Tab-separated table of C-alpha atoms and ligand atoms in Angstrom:
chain	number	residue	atom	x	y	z
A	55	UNK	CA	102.662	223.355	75.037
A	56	UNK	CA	101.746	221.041	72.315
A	57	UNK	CA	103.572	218.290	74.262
A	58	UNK	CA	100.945	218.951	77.291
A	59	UNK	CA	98.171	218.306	75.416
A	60	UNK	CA	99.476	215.286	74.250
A	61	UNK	CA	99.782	214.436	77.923
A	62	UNK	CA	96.949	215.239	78.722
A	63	UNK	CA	95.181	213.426	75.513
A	64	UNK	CA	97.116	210.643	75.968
A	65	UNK	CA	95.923	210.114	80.117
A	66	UNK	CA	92.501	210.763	79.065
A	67	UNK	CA	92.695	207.343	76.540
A	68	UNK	CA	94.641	205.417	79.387
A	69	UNK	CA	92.332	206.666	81.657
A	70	UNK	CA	89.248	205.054	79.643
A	71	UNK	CA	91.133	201.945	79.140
A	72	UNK	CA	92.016	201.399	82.999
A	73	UNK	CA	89.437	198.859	83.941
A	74	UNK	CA	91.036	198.368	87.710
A	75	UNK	CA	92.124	199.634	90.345
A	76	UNK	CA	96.095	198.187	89.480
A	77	UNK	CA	95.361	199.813	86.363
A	78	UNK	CA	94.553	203.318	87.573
A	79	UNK	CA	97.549	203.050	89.871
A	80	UNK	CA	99.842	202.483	87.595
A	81	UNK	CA	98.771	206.051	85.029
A	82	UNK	CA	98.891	208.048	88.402
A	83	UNK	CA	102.492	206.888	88.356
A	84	UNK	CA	103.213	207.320	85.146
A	85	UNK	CA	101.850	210.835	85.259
A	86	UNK	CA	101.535	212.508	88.705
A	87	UNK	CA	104.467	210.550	90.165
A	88	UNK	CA	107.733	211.793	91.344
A	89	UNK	CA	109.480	210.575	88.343
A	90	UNK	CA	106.785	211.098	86.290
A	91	UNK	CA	105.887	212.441	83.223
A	92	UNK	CA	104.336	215.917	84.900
A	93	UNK	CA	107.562	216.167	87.053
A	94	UNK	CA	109.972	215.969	84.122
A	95	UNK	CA	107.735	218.665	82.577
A	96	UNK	CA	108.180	220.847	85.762
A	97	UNK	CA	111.880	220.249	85.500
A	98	UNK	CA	112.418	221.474	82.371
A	99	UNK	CA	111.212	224.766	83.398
A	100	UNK	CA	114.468	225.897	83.830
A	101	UNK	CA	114.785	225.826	80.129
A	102	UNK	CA	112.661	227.994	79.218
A	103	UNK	CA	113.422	231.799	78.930
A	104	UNK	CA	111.927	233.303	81.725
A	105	UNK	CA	109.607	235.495	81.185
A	106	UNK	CA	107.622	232.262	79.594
A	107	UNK	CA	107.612	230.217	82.487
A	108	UNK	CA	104.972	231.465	84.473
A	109	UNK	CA	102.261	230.876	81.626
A	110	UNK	CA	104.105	227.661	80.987
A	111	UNK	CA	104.438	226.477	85.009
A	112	UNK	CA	100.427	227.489	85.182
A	113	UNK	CA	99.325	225.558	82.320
A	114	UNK	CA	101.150	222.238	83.828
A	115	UNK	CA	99.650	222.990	87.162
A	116	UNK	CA	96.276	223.341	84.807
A	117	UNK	CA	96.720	219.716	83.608
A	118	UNK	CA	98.012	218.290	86.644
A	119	UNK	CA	95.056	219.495	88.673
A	120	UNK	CA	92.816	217.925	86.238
A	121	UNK	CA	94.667	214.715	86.091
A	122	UNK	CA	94.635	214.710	89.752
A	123	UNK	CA	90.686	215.709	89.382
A	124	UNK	CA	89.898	212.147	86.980
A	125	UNK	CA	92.267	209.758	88.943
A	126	UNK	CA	90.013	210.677	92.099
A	127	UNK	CA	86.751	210.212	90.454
A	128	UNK	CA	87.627	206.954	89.074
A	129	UNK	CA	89.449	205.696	92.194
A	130	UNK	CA	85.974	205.909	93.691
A	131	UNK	CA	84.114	204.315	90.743
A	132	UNK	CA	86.526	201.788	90.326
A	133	UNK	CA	86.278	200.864	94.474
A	134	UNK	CA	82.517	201.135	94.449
A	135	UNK	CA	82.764	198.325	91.570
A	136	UNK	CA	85.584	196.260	93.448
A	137	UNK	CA	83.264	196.184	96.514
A	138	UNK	CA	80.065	195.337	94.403
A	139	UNK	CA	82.268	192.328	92.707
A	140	UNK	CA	83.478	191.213	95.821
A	141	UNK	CA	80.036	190.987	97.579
A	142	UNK	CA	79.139	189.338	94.932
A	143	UNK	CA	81.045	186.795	94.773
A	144	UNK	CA	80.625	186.602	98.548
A	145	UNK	CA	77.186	186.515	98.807
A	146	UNK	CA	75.162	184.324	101.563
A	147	UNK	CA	72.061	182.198	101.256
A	148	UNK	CA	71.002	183.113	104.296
A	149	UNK	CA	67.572	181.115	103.729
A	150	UNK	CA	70.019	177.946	102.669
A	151	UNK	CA	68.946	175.434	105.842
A	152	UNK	CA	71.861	174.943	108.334
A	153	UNK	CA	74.256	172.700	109.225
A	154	UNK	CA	72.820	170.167	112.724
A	155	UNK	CA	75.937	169.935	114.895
A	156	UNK	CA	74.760	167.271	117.837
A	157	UNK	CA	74.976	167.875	121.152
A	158	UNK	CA	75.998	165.039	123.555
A	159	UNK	CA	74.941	165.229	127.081
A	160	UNK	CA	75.870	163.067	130.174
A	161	UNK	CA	73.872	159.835	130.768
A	162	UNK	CA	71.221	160.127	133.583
A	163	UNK	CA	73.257	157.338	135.536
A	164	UNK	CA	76.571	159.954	134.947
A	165	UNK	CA	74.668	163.288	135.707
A	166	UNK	CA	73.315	161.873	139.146
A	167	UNK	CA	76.992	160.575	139.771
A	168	UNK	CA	77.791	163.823	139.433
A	169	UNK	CA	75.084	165.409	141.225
A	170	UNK	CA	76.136	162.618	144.066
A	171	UNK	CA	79.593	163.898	144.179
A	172	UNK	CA	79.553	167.307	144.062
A	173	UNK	CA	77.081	166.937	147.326
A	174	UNK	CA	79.644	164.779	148.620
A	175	UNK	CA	82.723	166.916	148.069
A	176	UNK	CA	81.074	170.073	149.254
A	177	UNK	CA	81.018	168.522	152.685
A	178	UNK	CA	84.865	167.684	152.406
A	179	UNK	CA	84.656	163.932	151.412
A	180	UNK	CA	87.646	162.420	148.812
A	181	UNK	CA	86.810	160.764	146.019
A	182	UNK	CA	87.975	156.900	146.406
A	183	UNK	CA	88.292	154.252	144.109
A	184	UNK	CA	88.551	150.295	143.886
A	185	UNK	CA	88.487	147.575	141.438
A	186	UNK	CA	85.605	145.978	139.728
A	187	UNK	CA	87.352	142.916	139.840
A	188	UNK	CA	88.190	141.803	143.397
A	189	UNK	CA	89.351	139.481	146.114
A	190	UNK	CA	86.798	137.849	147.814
A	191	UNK	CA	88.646	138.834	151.246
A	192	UNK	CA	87.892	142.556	150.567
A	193	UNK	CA	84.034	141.861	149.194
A	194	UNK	CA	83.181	139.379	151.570
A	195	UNK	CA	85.600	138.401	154.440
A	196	UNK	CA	86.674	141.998	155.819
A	197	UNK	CA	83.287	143.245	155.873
A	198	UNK	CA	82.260	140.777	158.644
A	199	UNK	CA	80.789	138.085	155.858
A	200	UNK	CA	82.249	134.978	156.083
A	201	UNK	CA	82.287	132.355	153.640
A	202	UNK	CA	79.118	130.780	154.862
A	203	UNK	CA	77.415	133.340	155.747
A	204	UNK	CA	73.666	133.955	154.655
A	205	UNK	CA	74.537	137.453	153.872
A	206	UNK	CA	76.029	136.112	150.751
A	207	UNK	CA	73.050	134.082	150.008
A	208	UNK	CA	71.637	138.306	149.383
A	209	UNK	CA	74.217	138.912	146.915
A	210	UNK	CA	74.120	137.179	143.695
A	211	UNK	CA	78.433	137.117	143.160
A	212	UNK	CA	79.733	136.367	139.962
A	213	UNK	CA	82.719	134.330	140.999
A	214	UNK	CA	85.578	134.338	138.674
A	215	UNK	CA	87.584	132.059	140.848
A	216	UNK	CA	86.780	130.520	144.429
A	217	UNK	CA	88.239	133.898	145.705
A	218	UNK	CA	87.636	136.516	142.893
A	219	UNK	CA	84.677	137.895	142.116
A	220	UNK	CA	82.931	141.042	140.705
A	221	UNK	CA	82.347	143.027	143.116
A	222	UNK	CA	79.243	143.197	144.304
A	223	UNK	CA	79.012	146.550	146.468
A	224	UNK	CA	81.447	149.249	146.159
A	225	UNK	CA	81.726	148.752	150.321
A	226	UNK	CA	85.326	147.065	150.067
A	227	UNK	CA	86.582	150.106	148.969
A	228	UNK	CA	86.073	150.961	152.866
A	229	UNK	CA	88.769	148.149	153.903
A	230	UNK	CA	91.206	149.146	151.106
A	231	UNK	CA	90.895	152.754	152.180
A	232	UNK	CA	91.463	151.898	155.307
A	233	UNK	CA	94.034	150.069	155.033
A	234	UNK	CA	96.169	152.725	153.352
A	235	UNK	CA	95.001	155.855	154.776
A	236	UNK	CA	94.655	156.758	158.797
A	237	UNK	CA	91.891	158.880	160.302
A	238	UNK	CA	90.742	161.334	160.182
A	239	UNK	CA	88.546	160.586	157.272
A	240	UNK	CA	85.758	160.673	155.271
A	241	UNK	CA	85.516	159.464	151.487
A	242	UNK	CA	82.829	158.544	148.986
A	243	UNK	CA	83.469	156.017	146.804
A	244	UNK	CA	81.616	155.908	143.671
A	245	UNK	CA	81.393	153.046	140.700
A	246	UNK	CA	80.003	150.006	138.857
A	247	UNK	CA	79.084	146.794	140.557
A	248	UNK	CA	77.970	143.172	139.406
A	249	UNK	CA	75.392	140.791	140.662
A	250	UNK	CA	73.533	137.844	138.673
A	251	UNK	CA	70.265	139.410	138.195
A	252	UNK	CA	67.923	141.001	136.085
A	253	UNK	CA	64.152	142.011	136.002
A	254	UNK	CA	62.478	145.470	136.089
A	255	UNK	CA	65.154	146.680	138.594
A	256	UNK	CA	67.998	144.867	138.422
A	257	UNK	CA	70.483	144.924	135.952
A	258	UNK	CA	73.832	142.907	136.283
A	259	UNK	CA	75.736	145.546	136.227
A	260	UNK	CA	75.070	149.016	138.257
A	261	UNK	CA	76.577	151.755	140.209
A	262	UNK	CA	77.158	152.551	143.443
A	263	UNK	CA	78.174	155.505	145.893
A	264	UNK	CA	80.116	154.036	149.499
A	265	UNK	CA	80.253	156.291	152.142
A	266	UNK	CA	82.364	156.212	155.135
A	267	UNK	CA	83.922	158.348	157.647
A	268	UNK	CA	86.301	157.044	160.600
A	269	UNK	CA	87.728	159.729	163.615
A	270	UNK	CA	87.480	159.820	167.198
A	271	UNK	CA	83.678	160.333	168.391
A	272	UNK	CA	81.746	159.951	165.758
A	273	UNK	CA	77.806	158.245	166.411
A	274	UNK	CA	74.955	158.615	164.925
A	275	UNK	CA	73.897	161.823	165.204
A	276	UNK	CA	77.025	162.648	162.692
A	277	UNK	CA	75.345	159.679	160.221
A	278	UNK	CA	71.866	161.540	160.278
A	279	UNK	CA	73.211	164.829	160.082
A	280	UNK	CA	75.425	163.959	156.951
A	281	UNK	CA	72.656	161.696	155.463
A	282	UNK	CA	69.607	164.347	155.632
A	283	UNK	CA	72.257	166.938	154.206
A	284	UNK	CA	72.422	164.377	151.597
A	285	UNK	CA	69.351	163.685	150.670
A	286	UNK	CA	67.734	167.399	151.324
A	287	UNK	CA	70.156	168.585	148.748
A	288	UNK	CA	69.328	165.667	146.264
A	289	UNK	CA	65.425	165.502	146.234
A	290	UNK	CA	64.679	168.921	147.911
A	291	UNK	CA	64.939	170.253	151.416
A	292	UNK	CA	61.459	169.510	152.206
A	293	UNK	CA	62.031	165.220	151.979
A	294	UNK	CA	60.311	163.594	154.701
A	295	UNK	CA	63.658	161.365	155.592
A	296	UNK	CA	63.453	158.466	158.024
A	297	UNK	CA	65.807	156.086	159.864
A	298	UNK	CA	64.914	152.263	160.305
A	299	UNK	CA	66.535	149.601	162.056
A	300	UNK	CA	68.322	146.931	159.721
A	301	UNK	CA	70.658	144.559	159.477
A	302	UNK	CA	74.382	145.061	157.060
A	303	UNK	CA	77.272	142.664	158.195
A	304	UNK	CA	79.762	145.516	158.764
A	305	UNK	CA	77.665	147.721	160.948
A	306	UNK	CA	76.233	147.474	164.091
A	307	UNK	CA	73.568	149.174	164.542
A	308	UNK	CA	72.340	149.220	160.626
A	309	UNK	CA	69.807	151.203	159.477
A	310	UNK	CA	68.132	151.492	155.995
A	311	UNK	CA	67.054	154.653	155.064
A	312	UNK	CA	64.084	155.861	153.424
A	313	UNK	CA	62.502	159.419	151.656
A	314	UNK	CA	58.590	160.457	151.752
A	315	UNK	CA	57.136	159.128	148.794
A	316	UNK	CA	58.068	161.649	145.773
A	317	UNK	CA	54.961	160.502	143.850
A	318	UNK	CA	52.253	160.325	146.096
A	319	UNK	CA	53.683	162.656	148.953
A	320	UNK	CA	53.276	160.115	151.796
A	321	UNK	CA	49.956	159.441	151.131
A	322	UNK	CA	50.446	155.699	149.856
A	323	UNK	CA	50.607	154.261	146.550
A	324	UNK	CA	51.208	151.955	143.908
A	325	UNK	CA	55.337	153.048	143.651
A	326	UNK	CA	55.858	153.257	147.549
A	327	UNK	CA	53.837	150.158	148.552
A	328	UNK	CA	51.306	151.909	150.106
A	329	UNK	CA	53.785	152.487	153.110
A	330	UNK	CA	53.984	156.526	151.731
A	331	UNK	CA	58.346	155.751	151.888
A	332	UNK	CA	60.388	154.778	149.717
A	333	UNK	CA	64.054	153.029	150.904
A	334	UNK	CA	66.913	154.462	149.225
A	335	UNK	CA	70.448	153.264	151.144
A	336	UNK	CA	71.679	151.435	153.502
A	337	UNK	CA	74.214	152.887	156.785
A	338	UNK	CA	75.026	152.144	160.128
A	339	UNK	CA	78.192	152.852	162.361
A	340	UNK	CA	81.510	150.794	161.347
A	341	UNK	CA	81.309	147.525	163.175
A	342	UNK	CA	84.562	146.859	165.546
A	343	UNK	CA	84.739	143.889	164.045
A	344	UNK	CA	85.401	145.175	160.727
A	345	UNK	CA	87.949	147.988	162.139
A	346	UNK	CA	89.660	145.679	163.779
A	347	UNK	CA	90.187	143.612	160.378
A	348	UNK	CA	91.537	146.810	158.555
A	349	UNK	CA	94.075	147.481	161.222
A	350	UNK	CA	92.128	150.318	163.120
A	351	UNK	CA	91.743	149.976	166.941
A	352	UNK	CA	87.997	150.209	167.569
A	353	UNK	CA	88.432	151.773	171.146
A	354	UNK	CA	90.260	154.476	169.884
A	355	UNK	CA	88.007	155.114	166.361
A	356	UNK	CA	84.463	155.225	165.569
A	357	UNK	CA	82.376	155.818	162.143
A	358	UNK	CA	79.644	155.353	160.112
A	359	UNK	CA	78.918	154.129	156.597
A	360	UNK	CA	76.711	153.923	153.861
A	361	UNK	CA	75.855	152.718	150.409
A	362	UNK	CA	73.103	153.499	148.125
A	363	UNK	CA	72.221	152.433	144.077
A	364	UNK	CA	72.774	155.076	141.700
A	365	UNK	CA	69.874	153.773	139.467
A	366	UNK	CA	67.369	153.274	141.989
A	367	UNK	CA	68.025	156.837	142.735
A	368	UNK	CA	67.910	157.903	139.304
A	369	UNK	CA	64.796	155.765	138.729
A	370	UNK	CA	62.865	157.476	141.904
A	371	UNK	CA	64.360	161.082	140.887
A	372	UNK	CA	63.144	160.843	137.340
A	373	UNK	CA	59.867	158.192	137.495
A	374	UNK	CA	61.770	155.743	135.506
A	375	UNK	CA	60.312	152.552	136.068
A	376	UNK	CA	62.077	149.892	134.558
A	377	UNK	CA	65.980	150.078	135.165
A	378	UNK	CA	66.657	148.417	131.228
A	379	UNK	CA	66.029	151.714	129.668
A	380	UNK	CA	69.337	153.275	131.092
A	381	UNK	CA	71.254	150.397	128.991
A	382	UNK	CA	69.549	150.330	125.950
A	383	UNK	CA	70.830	152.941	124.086
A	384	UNK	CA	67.581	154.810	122.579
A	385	UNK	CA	68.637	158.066	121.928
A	386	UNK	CA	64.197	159.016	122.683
A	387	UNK	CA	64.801	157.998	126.286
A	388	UNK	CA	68.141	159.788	126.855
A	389	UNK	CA	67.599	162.871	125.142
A	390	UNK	CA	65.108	164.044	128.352
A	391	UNK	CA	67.853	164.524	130.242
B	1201	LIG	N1	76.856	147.242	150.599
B	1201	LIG	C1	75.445	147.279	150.803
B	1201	LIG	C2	74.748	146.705	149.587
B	1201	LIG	O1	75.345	146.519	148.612
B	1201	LIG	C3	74.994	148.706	151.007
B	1201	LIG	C4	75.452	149.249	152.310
B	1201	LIG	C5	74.675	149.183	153.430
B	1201	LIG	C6	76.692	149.842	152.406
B	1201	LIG	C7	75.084	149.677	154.639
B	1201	LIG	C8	77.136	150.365	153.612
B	1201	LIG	C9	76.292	150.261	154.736
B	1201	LIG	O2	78.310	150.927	153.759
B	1201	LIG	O3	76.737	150.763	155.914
B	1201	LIG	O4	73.580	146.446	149.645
């Protein structure tokens, strides 16, 4: 008996000591555990002359229960003050400014490419490419403009050699496709393009999207259909769109193609010329000529073509009105979009 109390003494000063929740975990072993200091006493039960042990066996159960009683009551304290500590030490200024993470975005030119494209691909034309740097056969000679032809006199070519240049239009990309592929087709081809000049809308280098699509029996109607598609999907399906005669090398008939005035609906003004249109590409059916120089037999195929400028797009879809912004860099200008 006197050995219980000092059990039960003793766990109480441990108990006061144990400033953790390690602590308190290591008493209940030492006392309520299976090799533990109540168990032994249990144990030695057996040694005891019988008709003692059941006062003895229900004054351990007495001090186990209240053991049993403290270690739960401090478990708790102890876990309320663990959890306190910890949000301390965890704590959030949630008043502390945050951290800017910048956002890029596509450049207008990029966005409208894409715009362009997805228009493009939705009515089942590939994706072509070319390069920037080409022959002068391709820019020039195989789209029906011969060496001394005023055509060129339109097209300000930087020349790296007498026949390489920068390209000037994206439309050689027609003859190259052509000459690898057999129709039916139809392909866009999208990307930059040179020419010596520069002033409130012209820039030396810009982009441009080609169009072309070769089968049997295709005319006009197919150009028109495919072009107001374009452009009702681009600036709205309400877009005045008109079709007037022109003049391109590599087709015959040419057309240029033009869009109601976006600023002044029709009416006239300062942006449209007073004419109430606005041109924005250039088209016409595949000359033979040009077929014939790729390899295709003109009596058997027919097709049309086109070509616009990304930035004079961009500039008429946004009221941009000098092309230099796009190339400048200013973060002010290309955050609007
Ligand atoms: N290549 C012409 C230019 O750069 C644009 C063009 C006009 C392309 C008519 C075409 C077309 O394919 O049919 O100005």
């Amino acid at each position: 008996m006197d050995e219980l109390l000092s059990i039960r003494k003793s766990f109480q000063d441990e108990i006061e000591a144990a400033e953790d929740l390690t602590g308190l975990q290591q008493i209940k072993i030492k006392y309520t555990g299976k090799k533990g200091l109540l168990s032994a006493k249990m144990k030695s039960l057996s040694s005891i002359p019988p008709d003692k042990r059941p006062a003895f066996g229900s004054a351990i159960n007495e001090v186990k229960n209240f053991i049993e009683d403290i270690l739960t009551q401090r478990e708790v304290l102890l876990k309320g003050k663990d959890k306190e500590k910890r949000l301390q030490s965890e704590r959030l200024d949630i008043s502390l400014p945050g951290k800017f993470i910048p956002f890029g975005n596509g450049h207008p030119i990029v966005q409208i490419l894409e715009e362009i494209k997805d228009i493009f691909s939705s009515m089942g034309f590939d994706i072509e490419e070319g390069p920037e740097i080409e022959l002068d056969h391709y820019n020039f000679e195989a789209l029906n403009i011969p060496k001394d032809h005023p055509a060129r006199d339109m097209q300000d070519t930087f020349y790296i050699s007498d026949d390489v240049v920068l390209r000037t239009h994206t439309s050689p990309v027609q003859i190259r496709v052509m000459e690898k592929r057999k129709p039916p087709l139809q392909i866009i081809a999208p990307g930059k393009v040179y020419r010596c000049d520069a002033d409130l809308s012209h820039t030396p280098m810009f982009h441009q999207v080609e169009g072309l699509m070769v089968d049997k029996d295709i005319s006009f109607s197919d150009l028109k259909g495919v072009l107001e598609l374009f452009i009702h999907s681009l600036f709205g399906k309400d877009t005045p769109v008109r079709f007037r005669p022109s003049y391109f090398p590599f087709t015959e008939p040419s057309a240029e193609v033009d869009i109601g005035c976006i600023f002044c609906s029709g009416k006239g003004c300062r942006v449209c010329k007073t004419t109430g249109w606005l041109e924005i590409l250039g088209s016409g059916l595949v000359n033979p000529k040009v077929f014939e120089m790729a390899g295709y037999d003109p009596g058997e195929y027919s097709g049309f073509a086109f070509g616009m400028g990304v930035e004079r797009i961009t500039m008429l879809k946004y009221s941009i009105d000098d092309i230099r912004l796009f190339y400048e860099n200013d973060l002010r200008f290309l955050r609007q979009f």
